[in-house]
Tab-separated table of C-alpha atoms and ligand atoms in Angstrom:
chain	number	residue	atom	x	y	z
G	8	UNK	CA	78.129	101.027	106.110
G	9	UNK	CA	79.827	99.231	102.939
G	10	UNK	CA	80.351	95.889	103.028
G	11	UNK	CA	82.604	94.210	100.654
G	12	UNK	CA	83.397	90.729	98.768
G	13	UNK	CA	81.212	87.562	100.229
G	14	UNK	CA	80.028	89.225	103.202
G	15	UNK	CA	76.031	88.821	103.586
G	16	UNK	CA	73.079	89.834	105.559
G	17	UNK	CA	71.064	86.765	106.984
G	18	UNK	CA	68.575	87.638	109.559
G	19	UNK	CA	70.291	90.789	111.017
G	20	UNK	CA	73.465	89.213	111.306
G	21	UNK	CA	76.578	89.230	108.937
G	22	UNK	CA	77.910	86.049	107.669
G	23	UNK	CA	80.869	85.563	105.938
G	24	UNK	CA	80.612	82.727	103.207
G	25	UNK	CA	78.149	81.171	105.086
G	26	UNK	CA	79.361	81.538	108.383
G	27	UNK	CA	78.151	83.933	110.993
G	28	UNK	CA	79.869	86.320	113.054
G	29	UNK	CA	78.821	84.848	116.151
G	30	UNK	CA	79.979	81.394	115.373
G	31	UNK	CA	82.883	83.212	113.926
G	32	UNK	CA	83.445	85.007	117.530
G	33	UNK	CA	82.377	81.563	119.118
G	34	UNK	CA	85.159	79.268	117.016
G	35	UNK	CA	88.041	81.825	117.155
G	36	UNK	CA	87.490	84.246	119.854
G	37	UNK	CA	87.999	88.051	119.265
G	38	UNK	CA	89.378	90.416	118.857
G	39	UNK	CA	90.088	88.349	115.272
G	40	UNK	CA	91.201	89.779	111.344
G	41	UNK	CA	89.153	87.874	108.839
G	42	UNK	CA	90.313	87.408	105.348
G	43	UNK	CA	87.991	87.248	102.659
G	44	UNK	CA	89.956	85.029	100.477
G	45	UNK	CA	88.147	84.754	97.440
G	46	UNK	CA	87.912	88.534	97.346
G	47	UNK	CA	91.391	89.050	97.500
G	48	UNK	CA	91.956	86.821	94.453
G	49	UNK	CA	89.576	88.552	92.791
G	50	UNK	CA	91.009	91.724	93.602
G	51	UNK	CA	94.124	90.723	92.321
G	52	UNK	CA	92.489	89.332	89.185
G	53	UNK	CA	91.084	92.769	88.588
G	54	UNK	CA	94.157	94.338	88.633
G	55	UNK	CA	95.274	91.426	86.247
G	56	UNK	CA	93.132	91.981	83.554
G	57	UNK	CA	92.635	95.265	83.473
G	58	UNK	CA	96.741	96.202	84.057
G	59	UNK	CA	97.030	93.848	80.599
G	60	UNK	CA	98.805	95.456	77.724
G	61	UNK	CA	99.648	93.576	74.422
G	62	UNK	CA	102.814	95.615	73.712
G	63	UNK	CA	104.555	95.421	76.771
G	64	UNK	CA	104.569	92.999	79.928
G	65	UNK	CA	103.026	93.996	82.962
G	66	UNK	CA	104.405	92.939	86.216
G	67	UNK	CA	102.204	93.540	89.391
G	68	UNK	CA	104.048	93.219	92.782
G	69	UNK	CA	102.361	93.061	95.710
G	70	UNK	CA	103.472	95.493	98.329
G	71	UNK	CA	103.881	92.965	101.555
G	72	UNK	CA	104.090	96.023	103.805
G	73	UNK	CA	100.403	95.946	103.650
G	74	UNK	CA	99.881	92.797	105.444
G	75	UNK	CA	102.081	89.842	104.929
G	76	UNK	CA	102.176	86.262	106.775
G	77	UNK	CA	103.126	82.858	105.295
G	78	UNK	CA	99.824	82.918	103.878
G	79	UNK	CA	98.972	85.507	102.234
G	80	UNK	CA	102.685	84.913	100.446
G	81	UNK	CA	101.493	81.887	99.115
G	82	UNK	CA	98.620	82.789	97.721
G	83	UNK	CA	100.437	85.985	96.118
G	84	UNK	CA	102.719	83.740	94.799
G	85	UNK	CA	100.306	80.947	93.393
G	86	UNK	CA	98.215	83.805	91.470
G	87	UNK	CA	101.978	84.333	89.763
G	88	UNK	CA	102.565	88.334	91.519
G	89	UNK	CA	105.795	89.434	92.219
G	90	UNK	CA	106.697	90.703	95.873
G	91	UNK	CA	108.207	94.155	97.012
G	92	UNK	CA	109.712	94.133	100.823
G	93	UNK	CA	111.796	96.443	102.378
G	94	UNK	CA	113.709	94.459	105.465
G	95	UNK	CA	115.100	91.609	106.237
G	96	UNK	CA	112.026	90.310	108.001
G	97	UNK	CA	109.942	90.978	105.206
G	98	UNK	CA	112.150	89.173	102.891
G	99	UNK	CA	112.915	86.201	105.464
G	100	UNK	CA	108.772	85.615	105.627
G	101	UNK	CA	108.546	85.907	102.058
G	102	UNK	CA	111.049	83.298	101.434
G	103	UNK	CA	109.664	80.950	104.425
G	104	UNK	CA	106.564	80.897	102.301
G	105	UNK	CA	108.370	79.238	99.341
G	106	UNK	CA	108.725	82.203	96.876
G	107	UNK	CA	110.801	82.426	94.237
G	108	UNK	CA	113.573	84.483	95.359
G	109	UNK	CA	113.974	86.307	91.845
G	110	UNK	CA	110.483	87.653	92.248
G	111	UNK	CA	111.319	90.072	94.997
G	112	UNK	CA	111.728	93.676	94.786
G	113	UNK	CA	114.334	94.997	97.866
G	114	UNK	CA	113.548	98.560	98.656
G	115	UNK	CA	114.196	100.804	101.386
G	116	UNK	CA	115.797	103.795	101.808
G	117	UNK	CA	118.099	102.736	104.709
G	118	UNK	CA	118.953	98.756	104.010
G	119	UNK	CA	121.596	97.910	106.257
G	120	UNK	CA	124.878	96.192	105.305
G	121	UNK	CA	123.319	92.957	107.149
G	122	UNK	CA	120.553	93.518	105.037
G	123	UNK	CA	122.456	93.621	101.461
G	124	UNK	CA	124.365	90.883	102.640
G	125	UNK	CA	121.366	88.664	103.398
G	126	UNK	CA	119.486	89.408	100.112
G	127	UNK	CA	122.257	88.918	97.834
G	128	UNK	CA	122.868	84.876	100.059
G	129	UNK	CA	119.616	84.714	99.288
G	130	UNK	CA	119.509	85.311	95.553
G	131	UNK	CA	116.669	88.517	96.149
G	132	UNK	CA	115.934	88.953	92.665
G	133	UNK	CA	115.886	92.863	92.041
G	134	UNK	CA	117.340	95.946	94.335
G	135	UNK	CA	115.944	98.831	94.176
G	136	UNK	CA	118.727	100.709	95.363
G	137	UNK	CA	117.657	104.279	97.100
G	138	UNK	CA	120.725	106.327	96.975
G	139	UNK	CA	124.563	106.437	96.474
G	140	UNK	CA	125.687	105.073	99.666
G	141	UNK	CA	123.490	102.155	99.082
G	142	UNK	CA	124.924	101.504	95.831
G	143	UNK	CA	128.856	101.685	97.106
G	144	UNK	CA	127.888	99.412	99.886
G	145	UNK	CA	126.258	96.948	97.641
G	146	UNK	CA	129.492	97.098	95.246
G	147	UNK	CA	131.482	96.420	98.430
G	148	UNK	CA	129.530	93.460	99.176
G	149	UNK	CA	128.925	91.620	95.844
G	150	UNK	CA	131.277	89.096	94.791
G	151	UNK	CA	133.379	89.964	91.401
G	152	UNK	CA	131.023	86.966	89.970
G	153	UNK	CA	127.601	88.356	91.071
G	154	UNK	CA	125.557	89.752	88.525
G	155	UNK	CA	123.112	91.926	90.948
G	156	UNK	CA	119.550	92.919	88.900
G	157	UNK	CA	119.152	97.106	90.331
G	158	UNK	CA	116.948	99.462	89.682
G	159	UNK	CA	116.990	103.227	91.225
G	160	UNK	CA	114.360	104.777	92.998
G	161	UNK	CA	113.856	108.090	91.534
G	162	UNK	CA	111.952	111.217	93.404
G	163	UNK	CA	109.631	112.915	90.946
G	164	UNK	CA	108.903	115.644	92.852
G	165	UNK	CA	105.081	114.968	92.411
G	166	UNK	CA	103.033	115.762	95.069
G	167	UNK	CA	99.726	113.706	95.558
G	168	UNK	CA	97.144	115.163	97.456
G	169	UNK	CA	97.242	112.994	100.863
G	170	UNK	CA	98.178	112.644	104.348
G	171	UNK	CA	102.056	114.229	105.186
G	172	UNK	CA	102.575	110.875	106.711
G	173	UNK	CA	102.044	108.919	103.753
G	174	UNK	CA	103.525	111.436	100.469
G	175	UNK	CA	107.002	110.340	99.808
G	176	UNK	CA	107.890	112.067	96.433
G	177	UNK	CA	108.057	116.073	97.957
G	178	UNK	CA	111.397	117.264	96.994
G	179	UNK	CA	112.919	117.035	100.754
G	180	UNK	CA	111.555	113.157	100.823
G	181	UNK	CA	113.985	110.916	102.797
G	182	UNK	CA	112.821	108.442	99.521
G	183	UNK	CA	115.040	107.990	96.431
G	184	UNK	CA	116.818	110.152	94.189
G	185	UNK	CA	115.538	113.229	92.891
G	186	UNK	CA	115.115	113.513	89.400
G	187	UNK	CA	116.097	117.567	89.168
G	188	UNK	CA	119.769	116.557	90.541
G	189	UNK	CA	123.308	115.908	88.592
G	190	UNK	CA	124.322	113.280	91.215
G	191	UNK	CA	121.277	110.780	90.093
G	192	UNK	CA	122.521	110.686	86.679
G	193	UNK	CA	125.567	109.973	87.634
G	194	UNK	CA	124.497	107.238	90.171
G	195	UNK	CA	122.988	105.797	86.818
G	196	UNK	CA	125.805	106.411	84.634
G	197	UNK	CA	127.750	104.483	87.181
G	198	UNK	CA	125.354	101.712	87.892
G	199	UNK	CA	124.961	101.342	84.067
G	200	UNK	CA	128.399	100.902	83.409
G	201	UNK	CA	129.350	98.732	86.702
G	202	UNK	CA	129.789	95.093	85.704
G	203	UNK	CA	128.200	93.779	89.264
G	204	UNK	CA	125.149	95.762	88.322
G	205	UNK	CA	122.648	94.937	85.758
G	206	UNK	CA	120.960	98.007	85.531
G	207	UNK	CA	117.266	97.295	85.032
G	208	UNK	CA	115.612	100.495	85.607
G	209	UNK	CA	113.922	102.909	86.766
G	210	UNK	CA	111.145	103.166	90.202
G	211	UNK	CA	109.098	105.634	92.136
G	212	UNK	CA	106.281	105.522	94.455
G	213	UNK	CA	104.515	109.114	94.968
G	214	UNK	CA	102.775	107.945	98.077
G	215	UNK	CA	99.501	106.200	99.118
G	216	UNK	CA	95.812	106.987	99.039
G	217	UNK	CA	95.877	109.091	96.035
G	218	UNK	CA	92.199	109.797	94.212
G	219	UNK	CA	93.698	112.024	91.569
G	220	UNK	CA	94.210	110.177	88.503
G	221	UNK	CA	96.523	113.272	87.517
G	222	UNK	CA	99.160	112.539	89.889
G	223	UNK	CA	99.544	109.027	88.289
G	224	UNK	CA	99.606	110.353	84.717
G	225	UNK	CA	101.947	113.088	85.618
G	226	UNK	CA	104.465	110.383	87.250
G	227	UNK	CA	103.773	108.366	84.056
G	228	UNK	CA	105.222	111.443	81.491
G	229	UNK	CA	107.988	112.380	84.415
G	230	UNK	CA	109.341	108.630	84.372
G	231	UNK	CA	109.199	108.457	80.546
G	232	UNK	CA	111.064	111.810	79.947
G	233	UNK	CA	113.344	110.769	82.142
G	234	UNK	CA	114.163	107.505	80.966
G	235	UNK	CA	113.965	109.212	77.201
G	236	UNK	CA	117.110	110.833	78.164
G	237	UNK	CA	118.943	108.569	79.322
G	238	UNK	CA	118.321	106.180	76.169
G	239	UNK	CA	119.775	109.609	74.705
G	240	UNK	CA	122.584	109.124	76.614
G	241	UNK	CA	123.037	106.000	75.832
G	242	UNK	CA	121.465	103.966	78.770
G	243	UNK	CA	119.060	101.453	78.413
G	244	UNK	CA	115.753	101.504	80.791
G	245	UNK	CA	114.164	97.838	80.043
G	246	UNK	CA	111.911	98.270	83.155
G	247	UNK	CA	109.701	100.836	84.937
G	248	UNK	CA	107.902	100.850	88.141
G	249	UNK	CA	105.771	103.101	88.821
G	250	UNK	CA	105.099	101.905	92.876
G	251	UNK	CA	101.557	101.596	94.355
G	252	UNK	CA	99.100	104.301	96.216
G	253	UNK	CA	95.839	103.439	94.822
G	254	UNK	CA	93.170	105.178	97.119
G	255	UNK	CA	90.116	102.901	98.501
G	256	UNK	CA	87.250	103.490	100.413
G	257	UNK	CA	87.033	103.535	104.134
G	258	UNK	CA	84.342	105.650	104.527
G	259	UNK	CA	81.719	107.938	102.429
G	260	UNK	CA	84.182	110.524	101.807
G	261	UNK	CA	86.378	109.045	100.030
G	262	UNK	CA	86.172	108.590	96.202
G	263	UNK	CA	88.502	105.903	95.140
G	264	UNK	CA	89.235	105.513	91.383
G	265	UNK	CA	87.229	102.656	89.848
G	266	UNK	CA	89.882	100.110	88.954
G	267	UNK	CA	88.441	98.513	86.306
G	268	UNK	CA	88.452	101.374	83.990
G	269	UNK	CA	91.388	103.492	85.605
G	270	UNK	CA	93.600	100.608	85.085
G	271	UNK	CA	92.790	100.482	81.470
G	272	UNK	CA	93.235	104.075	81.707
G	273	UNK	CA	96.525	103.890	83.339
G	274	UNK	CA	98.168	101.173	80.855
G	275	UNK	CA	96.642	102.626	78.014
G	276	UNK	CA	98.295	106.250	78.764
G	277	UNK	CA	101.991	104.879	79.777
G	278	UNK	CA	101.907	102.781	75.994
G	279	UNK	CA	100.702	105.856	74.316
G	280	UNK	CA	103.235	108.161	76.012
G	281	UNK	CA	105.940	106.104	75.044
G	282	UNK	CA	105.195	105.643	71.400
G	283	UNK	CA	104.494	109.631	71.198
G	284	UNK	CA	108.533	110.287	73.111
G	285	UNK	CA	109.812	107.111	71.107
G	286	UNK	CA	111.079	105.302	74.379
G	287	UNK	CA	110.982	101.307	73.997
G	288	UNK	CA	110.795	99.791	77.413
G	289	UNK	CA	110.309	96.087	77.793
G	290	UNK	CA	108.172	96.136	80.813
G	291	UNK	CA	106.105	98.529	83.341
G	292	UNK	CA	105.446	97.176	87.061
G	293	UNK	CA	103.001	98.771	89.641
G	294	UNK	CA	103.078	97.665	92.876
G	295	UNK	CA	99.840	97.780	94.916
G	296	UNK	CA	99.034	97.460	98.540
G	297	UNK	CA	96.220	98.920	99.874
G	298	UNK	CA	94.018	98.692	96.334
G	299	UNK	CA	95.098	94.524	96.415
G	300	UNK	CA	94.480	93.569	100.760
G	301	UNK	CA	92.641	96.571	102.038
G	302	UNK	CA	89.086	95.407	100.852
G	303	UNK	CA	89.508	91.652	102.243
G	304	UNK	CA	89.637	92.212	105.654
G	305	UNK	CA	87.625	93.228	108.535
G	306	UNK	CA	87.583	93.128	112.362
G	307	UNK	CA	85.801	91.773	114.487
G	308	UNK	CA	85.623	93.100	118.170
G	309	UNK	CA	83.860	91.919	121.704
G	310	UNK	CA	81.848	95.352	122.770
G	311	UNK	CA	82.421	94.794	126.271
G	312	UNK	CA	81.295	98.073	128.457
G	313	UNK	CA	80.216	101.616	127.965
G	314	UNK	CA	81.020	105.057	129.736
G	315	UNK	CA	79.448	108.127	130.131
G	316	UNK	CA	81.957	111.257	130.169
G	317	UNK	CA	80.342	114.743	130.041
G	318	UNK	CA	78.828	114.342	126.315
G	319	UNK	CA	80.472	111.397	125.515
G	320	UNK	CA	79.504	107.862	125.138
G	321	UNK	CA	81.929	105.466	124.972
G	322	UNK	CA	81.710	102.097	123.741
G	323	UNK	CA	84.518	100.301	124.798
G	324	UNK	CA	86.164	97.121	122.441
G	325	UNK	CA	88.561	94.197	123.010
G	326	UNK	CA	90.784	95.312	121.149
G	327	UNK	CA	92.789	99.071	120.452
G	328	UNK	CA	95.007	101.155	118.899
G	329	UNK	CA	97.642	98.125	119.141
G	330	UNK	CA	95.785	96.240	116.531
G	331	UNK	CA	95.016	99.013	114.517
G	332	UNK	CA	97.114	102.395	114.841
G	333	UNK	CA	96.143	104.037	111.880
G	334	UNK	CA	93.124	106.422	113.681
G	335	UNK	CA	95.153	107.439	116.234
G	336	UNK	CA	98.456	107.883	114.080
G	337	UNK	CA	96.840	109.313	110.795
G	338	UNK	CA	93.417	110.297	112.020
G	339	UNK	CA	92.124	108.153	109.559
G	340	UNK	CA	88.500	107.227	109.618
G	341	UNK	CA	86.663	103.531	109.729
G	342	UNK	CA	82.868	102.382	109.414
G	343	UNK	CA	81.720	99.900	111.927
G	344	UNK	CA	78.057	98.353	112.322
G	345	UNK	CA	77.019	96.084	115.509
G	346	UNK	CA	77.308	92.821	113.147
G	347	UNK	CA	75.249	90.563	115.151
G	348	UNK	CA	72.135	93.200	115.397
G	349	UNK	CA	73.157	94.870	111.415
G	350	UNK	CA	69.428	96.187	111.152
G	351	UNK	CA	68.601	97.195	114.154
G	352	UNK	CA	67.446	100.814	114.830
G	353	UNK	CA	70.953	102.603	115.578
G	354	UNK	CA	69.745	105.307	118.616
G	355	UNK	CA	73.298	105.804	120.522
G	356	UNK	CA	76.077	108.146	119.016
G	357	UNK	CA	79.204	106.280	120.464
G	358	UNK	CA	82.580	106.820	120.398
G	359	UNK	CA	84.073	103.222	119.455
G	360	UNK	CA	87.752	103.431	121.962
G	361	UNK	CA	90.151	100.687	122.815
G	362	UNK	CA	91.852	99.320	125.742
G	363	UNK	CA	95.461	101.249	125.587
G	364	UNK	CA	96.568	103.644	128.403
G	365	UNK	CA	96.048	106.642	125.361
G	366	UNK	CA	93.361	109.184	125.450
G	367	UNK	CA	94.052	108.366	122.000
G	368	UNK	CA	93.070	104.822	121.587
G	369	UNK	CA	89.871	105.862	119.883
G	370	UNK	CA	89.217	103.315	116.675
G	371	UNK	CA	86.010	105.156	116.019
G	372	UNK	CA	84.843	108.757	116.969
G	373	UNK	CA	80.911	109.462	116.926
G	374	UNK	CA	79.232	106.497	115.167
G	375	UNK	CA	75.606	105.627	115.337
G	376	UNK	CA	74.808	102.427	116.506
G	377	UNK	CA	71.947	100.397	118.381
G	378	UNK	CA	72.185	100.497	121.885
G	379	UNK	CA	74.701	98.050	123.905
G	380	UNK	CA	74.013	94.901	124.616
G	381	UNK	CA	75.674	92.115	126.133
G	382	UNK	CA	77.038	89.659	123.776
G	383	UNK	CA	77.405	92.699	120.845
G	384	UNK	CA	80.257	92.088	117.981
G	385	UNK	CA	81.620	95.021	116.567
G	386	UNK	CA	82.557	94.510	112.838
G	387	UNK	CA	85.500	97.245	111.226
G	388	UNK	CA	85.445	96.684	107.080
G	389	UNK	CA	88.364	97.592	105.033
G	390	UNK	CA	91.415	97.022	107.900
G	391	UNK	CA	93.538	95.225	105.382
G	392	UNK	CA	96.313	97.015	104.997
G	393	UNK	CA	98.518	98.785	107.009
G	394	UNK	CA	96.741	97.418	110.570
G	395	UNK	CA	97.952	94.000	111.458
G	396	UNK	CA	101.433	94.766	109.733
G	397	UNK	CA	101.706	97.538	112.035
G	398	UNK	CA	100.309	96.255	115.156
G	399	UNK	CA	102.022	96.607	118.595
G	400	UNK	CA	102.108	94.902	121.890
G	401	UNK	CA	102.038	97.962	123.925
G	402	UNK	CA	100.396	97.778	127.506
G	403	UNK	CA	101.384	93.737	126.626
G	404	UNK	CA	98.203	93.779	124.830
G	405	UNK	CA	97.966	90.408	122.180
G	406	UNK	CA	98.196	90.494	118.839
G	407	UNK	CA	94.521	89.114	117.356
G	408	UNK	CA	94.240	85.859	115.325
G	409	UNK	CA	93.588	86.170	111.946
G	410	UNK	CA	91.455	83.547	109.692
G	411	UNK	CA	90.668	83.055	106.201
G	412	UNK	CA	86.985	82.154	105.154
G	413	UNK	CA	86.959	80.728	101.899
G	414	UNK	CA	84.704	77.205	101.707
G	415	UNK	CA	84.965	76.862	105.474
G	416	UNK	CA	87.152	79.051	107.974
G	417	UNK	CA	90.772	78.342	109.022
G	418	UNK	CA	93.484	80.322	111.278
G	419	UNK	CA	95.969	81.640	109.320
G	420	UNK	CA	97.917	83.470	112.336
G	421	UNK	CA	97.334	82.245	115.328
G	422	UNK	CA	96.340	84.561	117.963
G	423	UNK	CA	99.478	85.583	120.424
G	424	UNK	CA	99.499	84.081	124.124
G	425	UNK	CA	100.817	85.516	127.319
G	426	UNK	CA	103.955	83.685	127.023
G	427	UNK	CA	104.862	84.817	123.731
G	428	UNK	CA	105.124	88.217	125.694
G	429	UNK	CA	107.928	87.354	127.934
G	430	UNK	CA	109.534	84.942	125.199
G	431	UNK	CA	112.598	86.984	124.662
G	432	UNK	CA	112.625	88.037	128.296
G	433	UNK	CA	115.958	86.389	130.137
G	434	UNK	CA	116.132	87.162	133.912
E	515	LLP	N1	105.805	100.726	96.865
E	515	LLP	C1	106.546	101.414	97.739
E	515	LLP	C2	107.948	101.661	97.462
E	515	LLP	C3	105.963	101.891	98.927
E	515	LLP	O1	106.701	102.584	99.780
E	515	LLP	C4	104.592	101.627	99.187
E	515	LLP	C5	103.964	102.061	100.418
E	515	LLP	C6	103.873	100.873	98.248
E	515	LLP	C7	104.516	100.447	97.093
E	515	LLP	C8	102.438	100.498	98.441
E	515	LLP	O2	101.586	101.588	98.541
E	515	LLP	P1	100.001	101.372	98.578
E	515	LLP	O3	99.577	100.819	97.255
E	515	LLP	O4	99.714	100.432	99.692
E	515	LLP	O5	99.450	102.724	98.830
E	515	LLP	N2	101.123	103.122	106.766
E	515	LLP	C9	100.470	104.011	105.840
E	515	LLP	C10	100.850	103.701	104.422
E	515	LLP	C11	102.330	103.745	104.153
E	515	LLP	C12	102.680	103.353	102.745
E	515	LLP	C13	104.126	103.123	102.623
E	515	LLP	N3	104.569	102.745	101.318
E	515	LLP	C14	98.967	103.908	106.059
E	515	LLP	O6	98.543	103.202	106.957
E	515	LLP	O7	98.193	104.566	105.373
């Protein structure tokens, strides 16, 4: 099993700087998320110097749909990222967290009129606006004094080699505007010329977990060309965003790019492609989710009983597939280790299951591990992203706590209670 950031190995048992799991387990209870902080700034340092181009500026916006909470806002905003969310709630946590509203990015392909409405009170700072009924509504709604920043999701048509779940550039996406179409350029042509609008540019996200370093190129020269004819036409593209999807590991299959050299790579290409078309842009954005949290966070779980059934073993945990849906919704695969016992001889093939009423609240299927034993802490690396943020509290099961360790160890969400489960109840 990979472990990641400041995670080490003191007699059998994994501590995280300096603290161990079991006083971890002890201090905050389980089932519990725990932030590697110092990894995650220097993930996002990585991506900062290496996503670093001397003709151009670089924005990198963190994609809060990953995992976002008051905290990890602030620290995306004290390391100077900008922010993508796509609904109200996202924005409204952002902004609780004392962001600059002009550093969000609004996308979404279905914002709701109480949505627009809310962003522009708020001063959001750029809308990426999805499709034509989108950009009516926002006309309706702006004021004839607001200048509204835009930008237009386009569709590409690229398709990146992941799960159907997670593409979103295939030509019948619900996501953006397709580049092949007449209508899109006349969305532009209109947003352009539109005196609410200040038409920024141009955005696309082909989808997530991508290894192929093709895909990215290929949106890079699709995204050029296409913004190379509308400076033919007359319309400036200042910015272009060219959205997130940077594969990482989870487990030994997977073959994630390395980011310090594809991200020179990556730059590199986009400022050569443009000087070879002639296109002068003033800045290129990516916006990373996954590649930024994923790495930083890992669970920690009570293993409380096992079960027999036929050839089966389960292993049973404190927590399930409310805490962390992706197995059961995208079959995606996890690591685990016993983290109290990380040596010890691993004799059992288990199958790692949760507490939901779903013969498909399985976190883990067939995974070697010692043998039970009271008192055993299961430890899942690389749940960063896409776990917490879409965590449920089906069969009223609690949300976990989550902490940061950086010099010491602190609760950054607190874990839910019963009565936060009947809170909006009334009779
Ligand atoms: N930008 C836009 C417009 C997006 O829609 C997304 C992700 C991102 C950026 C960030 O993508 P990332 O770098 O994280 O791959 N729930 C799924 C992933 C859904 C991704 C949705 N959009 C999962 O658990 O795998």
């Amino acid at each position: 099993m990979k472990l990641f950031g400041n995670t080490k190995v003191v007699n059998n048992e994994i501590y995280f700087n300096g603290i161990s799991v079991t006083e971890l387990s002890k201090r905050f209870g389980t089932p519990l998320y725990i932030l590697d902080e110092k990894n995650f700034i220097n993930q996002i340092n990585l991506f900062k110097e290496n996503f670093a181009s001397d003709v151009l500026e670089t924005k990198l916006i963190y994609a809060s749909k990953s995992l976002l909470n008051l905290y990890i806002a602030k620290i995306i905003y004290n390391e100077n990222l900008y922010i993508d969310a796509v609904s109200v709630g996202e924005v409204f946590t952002i902004l609780k967290s004392g962001f600059d509203p002009s550093r969000i990015y609004f996308h979404g392909n279905n914002k709701l009129k109480e949505e627009l409405e809310y962003a522009i009170k708020e001063k959001v700072g750029t809308i990426v606006i999805d499709n034509k009924s989108e950009a009516y509504l926002l006309d309706k709604l702006l004021s004839d004094d607001d200048i509204q920043d835009v930008m237009i999701r386009l569709n590409p048509g690229i398709e990146a080699h992941t799960h159907e779940f997670i593409t979103t550039a295939k030509s019948d996406s619900k996501f953006g505007m397709s580049i092949y179409e007449k209508e899109t350029l006349n969305l532009i042509k209109y947003l352009s010329e539109n005196k609410k609008f200040n038409f920024k540019g141009i955005h696309s996200h082909i989808g997530s977990q991508i290894f192929e370093k093709s895909s990215f190129f290929k949106e890079i020269e699709s995204l050029c060309d296409y913004a190379l004819n509308l400076k033919n036409l007359g319309i400036q593209v200042r910015e272009i965003n060219l959205g997130g999807g940077f594969g990482v590991y989870y487990t030994q299959n997977d073959r994630p790019l390395d980011l310090k050299v594809f991200l020179k790579e990556y730059i590199k290409y986009f400022e050569e492609y443009i000087l070879k078309i002639g296109l002068d842009v003033e800045s290129v954005a990516i916006e990373p989710g996954r590649a930024l949290i994923n790495q930083s966070v890992y669970a920690l779980y009570k293993a409380c009983l096992e079960k027999k059934c036929g050839e089966r073993n389960y292993l049973f945990i404190d927590g399930s597939m409310c805490d962390n849906i992706r197995p059961a919704l995208y079959g995606a695969k996890y690591e685990a280790c016993v983290a109290n016992r990380f040596n010890d001889s691993k004799e059992e093939l288990y199958t790692i299951a949760g507490k939901c009423c779903e013969s498909g609240d399985v976190l883990i299927k067939d995974i070697e591990l010692p043998k039970h034993q009271e008192g055993d802490l299961v430890l899942v690396p690389s749940v960063g992203a896409y776990t917490y943020s879409m965590s449920s509290n089906y069969n009223k099961n609690l949300r976990p706590a989550m902490i940061s360790v950086n010099e010491d160890a602190k609760v950054i969400v607190n874990r839910e209670t019963l009565e936060d489960l009947i809170k909006n109840d009334l009779f």
